[in-house]
mmCIF file of C-alpha atoms in Angstrom:
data_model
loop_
_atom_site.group_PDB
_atom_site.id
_atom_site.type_symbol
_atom_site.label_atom_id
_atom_site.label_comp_id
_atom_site.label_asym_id
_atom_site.label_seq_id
_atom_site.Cartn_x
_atom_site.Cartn_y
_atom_site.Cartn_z
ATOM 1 C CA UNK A 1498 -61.659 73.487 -59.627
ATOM 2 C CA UNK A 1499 -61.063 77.177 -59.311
ATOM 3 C CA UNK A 1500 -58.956 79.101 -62.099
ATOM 4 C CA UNK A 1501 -56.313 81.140 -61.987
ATOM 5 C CA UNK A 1502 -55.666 84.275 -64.204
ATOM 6 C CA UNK A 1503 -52.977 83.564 -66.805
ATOM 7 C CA UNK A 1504 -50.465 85.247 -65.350
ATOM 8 C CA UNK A 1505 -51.000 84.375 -61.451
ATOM 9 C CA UNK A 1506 -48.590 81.945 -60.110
ATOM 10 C CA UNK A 1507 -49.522 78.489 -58.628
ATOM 11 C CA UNK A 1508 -48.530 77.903 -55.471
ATOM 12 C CA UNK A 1509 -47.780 74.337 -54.604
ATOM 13 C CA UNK A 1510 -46.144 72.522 -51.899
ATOM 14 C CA UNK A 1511 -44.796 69.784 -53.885
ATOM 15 C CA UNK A 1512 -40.703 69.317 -54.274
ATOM 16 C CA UNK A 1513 -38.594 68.808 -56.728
ATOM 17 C CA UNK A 1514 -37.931 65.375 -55.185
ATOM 18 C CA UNK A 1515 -41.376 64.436 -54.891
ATOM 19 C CA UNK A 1516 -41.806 64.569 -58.609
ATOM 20 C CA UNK A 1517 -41.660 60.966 -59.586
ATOM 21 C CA UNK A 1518 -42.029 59.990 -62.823
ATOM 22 C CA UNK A 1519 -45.353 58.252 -63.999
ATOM 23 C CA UNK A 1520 -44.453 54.105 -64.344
ATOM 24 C CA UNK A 1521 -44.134 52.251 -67.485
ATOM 25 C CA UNK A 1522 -47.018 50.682 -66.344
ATOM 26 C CA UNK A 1523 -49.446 53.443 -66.386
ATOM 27 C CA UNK A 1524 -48.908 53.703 -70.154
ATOM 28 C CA UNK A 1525 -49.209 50.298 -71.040
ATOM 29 C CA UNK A 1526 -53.293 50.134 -71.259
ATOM 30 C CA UNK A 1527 -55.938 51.473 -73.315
ATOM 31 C CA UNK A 1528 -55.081 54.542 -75.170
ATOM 32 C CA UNK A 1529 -58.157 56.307 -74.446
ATOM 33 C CA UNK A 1530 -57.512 55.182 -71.106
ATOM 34 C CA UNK A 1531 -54.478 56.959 -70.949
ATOM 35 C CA UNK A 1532 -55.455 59.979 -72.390
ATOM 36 C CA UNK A 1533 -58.036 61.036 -69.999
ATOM 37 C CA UNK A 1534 -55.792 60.067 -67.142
ATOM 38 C CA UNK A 1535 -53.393 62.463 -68.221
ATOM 39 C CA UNK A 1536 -55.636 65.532 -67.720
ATOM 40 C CA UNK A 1537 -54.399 66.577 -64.193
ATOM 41 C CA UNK A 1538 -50.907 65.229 -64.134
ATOM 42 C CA UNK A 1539 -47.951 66.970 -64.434
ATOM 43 C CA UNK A 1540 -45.802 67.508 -67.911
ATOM 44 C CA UNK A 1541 -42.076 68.420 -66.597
ATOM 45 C CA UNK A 1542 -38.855 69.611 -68.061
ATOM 46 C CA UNK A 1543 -35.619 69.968 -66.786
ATOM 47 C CA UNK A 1544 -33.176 71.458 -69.038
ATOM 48 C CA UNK A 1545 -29.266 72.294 -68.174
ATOM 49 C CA UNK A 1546 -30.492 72.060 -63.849
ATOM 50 C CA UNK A 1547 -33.677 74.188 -64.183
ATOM 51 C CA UNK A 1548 -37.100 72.663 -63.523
ATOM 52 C CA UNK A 1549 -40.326 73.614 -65.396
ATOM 53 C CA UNK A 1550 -43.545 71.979 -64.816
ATOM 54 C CA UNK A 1551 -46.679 72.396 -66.433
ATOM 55 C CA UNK A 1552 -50.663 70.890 -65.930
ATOM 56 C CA UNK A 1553 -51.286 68.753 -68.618
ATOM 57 C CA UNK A 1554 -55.068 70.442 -69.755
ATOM 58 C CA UNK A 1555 -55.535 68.924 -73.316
ATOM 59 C CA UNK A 1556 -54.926 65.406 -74.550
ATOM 60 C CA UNK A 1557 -55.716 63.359 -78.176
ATOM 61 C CA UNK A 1558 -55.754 59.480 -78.536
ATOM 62 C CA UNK A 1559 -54.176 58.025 -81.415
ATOM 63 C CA UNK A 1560 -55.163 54.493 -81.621
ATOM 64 C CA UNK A 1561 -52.693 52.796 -84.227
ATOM 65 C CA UNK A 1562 -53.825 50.417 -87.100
ATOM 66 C CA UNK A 1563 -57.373 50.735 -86.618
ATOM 67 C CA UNK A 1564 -57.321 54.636 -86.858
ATOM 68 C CA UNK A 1565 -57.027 56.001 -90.082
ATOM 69 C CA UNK A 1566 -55.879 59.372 -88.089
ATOM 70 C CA UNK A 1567 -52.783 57.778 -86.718
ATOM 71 C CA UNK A 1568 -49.191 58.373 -88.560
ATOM 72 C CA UNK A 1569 -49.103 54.515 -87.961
ATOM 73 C CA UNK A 1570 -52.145 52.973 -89.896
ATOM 74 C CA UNK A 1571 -51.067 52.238 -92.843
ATOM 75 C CA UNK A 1572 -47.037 51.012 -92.253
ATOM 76 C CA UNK A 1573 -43.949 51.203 -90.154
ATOM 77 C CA UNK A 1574 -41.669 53.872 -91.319
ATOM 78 C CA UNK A 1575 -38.594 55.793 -89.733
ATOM 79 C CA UNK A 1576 -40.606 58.712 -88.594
ATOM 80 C CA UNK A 1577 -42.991 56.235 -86.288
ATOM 81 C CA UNK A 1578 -40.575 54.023 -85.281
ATOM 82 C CA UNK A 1579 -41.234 55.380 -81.526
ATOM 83 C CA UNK A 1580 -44.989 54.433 -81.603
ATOM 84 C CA UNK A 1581 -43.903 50.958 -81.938
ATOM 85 C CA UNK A 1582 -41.838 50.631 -78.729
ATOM 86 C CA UNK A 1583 -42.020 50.422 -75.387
ATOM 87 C CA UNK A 1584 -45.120 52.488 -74.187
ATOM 88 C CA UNK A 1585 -44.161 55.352 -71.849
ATOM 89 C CA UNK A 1586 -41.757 56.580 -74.843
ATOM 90 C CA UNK A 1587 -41.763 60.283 -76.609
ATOM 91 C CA UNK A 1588 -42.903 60.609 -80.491
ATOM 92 C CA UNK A 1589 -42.194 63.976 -80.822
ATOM 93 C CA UNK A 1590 -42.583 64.932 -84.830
ATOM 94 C CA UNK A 1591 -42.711 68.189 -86.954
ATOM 95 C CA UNK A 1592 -45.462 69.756 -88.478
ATOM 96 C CA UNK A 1593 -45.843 72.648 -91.251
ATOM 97 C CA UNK A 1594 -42.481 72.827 -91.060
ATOM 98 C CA UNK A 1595 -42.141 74.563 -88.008
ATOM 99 C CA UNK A 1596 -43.763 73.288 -84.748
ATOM 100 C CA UNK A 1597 -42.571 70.048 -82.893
ATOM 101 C CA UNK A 1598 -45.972 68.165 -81.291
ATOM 102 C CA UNK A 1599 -45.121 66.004 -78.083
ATOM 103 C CA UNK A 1600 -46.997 62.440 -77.906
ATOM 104 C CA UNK A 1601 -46.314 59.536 -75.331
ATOM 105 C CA UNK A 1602 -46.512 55.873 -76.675
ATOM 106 C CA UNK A 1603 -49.332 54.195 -75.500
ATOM 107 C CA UNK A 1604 -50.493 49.955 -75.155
ATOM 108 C CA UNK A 1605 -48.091 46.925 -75.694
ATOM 109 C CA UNK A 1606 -45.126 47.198 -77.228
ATOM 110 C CA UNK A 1607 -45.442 46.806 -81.578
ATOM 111 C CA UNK A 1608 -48.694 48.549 -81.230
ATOM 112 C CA UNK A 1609 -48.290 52.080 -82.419
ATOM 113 C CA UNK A 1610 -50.933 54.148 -80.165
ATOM 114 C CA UNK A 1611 -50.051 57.286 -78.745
ATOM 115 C CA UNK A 1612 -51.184 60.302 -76.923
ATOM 116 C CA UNK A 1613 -50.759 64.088 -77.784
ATOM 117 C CA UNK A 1614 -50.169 66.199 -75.516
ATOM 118 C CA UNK A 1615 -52.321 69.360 -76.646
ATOM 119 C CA UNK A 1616 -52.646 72.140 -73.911
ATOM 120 C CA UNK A 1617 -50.900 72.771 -70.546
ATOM 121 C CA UNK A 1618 -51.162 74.890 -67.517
ATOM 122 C CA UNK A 1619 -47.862 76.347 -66.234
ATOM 123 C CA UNK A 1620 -47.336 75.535 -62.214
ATOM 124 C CA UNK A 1621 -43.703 75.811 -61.667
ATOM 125 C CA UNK A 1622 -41.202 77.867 -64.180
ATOM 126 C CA UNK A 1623 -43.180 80.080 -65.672
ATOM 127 C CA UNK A 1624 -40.980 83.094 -66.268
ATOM 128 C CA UNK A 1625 -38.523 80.274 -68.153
ATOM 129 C CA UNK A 1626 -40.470 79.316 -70.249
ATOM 130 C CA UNK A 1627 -41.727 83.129 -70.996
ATOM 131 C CA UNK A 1628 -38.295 83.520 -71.738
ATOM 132 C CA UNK A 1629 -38.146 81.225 -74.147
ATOM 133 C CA UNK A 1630 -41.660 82.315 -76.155
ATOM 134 C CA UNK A 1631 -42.148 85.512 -75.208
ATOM 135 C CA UNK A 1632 -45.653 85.602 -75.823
ATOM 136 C CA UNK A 1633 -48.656 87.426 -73.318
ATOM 137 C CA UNK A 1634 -51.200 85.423 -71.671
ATOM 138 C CA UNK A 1635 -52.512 82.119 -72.288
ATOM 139 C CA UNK A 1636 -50.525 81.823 -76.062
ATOM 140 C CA UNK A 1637 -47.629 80.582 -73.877
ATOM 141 C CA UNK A 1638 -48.665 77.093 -73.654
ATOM 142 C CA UNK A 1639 -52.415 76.406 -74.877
ATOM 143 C CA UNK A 1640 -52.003 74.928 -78.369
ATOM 144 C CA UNK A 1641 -49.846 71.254 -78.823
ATOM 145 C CA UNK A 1642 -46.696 73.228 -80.639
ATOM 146 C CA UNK A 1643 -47.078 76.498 -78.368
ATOM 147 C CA UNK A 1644 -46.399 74.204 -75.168
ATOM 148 C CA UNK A 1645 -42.988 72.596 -76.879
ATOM 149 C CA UNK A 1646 -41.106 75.401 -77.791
ATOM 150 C CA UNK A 1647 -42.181 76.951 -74.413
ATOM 151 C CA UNK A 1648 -40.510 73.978 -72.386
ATOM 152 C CA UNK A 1649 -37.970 73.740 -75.042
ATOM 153 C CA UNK A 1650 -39.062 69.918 -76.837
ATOM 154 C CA UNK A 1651 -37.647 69.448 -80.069
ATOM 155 C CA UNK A 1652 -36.296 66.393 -81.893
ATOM 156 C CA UNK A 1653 -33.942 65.459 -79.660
ATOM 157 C CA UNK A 1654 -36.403 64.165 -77.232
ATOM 158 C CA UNK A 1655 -37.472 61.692 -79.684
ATOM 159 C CA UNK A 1656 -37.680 57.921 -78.286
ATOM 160 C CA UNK A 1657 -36.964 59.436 -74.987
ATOM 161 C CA UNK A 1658 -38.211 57.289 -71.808
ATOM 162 C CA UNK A 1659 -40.360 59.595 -70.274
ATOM 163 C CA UNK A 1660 -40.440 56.560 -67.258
ATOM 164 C CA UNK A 1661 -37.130 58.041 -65.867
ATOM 165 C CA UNK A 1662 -35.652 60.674 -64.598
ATOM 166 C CA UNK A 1663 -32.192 59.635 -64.008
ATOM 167 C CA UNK A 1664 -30.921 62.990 -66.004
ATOM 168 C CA UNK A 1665 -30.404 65.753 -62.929
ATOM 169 C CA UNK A 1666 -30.000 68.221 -65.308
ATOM 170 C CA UNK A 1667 -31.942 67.340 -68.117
ATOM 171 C CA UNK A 1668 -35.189 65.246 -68.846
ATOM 172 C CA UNK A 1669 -38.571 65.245 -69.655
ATOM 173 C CA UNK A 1670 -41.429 63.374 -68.030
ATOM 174 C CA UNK A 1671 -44.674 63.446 -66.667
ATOM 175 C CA UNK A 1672 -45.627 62.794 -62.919
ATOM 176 C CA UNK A 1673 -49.268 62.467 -61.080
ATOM 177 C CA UNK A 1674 -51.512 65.432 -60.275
ATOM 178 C CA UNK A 1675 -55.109 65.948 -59.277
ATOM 179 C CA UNK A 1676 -58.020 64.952 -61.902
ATOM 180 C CA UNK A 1677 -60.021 67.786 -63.110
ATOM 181 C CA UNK A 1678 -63.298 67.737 -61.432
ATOM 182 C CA UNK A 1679 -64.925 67.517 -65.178
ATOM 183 C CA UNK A 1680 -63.701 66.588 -68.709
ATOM 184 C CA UNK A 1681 -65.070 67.282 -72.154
ATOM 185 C CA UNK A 1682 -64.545 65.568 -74.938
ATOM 186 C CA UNK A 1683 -64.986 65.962 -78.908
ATOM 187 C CA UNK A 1684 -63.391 65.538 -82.364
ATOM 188 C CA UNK A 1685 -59.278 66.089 -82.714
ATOM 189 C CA UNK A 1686 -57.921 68.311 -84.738
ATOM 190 C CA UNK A 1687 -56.583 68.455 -88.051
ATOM 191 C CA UNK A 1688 -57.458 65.404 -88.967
ATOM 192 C CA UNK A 1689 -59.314 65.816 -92.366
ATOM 193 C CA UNK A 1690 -57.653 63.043 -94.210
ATOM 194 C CA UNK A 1691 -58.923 60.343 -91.889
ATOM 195 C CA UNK A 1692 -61.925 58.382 -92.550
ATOM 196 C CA UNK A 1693 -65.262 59.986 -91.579
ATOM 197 C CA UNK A 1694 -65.830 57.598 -88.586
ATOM 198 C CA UNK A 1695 -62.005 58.448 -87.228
ATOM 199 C CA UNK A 1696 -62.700 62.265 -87.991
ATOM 200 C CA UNK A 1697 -65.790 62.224 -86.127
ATOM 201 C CA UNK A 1698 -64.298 60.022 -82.636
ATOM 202 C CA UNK A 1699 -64.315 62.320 -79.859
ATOM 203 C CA UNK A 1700 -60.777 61.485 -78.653
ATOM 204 C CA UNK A 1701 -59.867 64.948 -77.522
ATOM 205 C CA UNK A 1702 -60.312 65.430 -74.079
ATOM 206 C CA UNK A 1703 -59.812 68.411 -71.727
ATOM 207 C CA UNK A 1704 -60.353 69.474 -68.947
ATOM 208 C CA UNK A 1705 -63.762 71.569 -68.829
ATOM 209 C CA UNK A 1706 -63.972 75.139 -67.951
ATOM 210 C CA UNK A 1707 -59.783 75.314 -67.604
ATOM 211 C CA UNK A 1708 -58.567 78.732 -69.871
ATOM 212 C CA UNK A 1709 -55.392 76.693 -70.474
ATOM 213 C CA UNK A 1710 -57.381 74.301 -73.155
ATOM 214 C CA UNK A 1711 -56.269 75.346 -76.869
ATOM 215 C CA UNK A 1712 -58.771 77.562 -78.659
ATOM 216 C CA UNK A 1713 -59.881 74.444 -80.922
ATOM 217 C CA UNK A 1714 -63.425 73.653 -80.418
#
């Protein structure tokens, strides 16, 4: 797939209208699953009637109880609350104090996987969400809390059905794009309090050769 300099606009011939939300469905499987079949699709935000849409690029897989990585290994508690509900639901948290991280609930329901969202590609909105994080290049969006405050995700989002759209001026959700034609995978990041074997599990993903992918290697 060719790329784009960071600041060159994509030009696409999909509508507003046609941007249908990814089914409840398409959550409910595999984690890992999910997280490679989000490189490609769409991450989209409509906030107070504007639309902003960006290539999801980046993804980690968070595979509840049996990963020692995952918020929700050891217990239930109010923060992770969202990973045990329906899949297709936003777990949006804080970290260092300062940056929210966007994840989408994965598997069954009571089963606390999820998905972060790491790095995206902008394709409609751009200029919004420069105005928002008025940053130069590729910063805008290619790191998991650079891409939030970009399309404006906070805590409010959190538990929010990402299934439906039924918000016309404001929602968040994520609708189907085109695969990258290769994807890379390795360890996640900042995970040094997990268990060697968890550290180790290459459950990041991205798409290979695309500039958008965070600077983590």
């Amino acid at each position: 797939m060719p790329q784009r300099d960071a600041l060159t606009p994509v030009k696409s011939s999909i509508t507003q209208e046609a941007l249908t939300p990814l089914p409840l469905g398409f959550y409910n499987r595999d984690t890992l699953e999910v997280a490679r079949d989000l490189l490609g699709c769409w991450l989209v935000r409509q906030l107070d009637g504007e639309l902003m849409a960006a290539r999801i690029v980046e993804t980690e897989a968070y595979r509840g109880s049996e990963d020692s990585a995952c918020h929700a290994h050891r217990r239930r508690t109010p923060r992770t609350e969202a990973m045990f509900g329906p899949p297709g639901h936003a777990y949006v948290y804080l970290v260092y104090g300062m940056h929210w991280l966007l994840n989408v609930v994965t598997q069954p329901e009571g089963n606390p996987c999820a998905v972060l969202i790491r790095a995206v590609e902008p394709v409609i909105g751009e200029p919004a969400m420069r105005a928002w994080r008025s940053v130069a290049g590729r910063n805008l969006c290619n790191g998991p809390g650079k891409l939030t405050r970009a399309l404006r995700i906070d805590n409010a989002l959190y538990g929010h059905d990402m299934t439906q759209n039924s918000d016309q001026a404001n929602g968040l959700w994520i609708t189907s794009g085109d695969p990258p034609s290769a994807i890379a995978s390795g360890p996640r990041v900042g995970i040094d309090y997990a268990q060697p074997a968890d550290r180790d599990a290459p459950w990041r993903l991205w798409s290979e050769g695309n500039p958008w992918v965070s600077k983590a290697r």
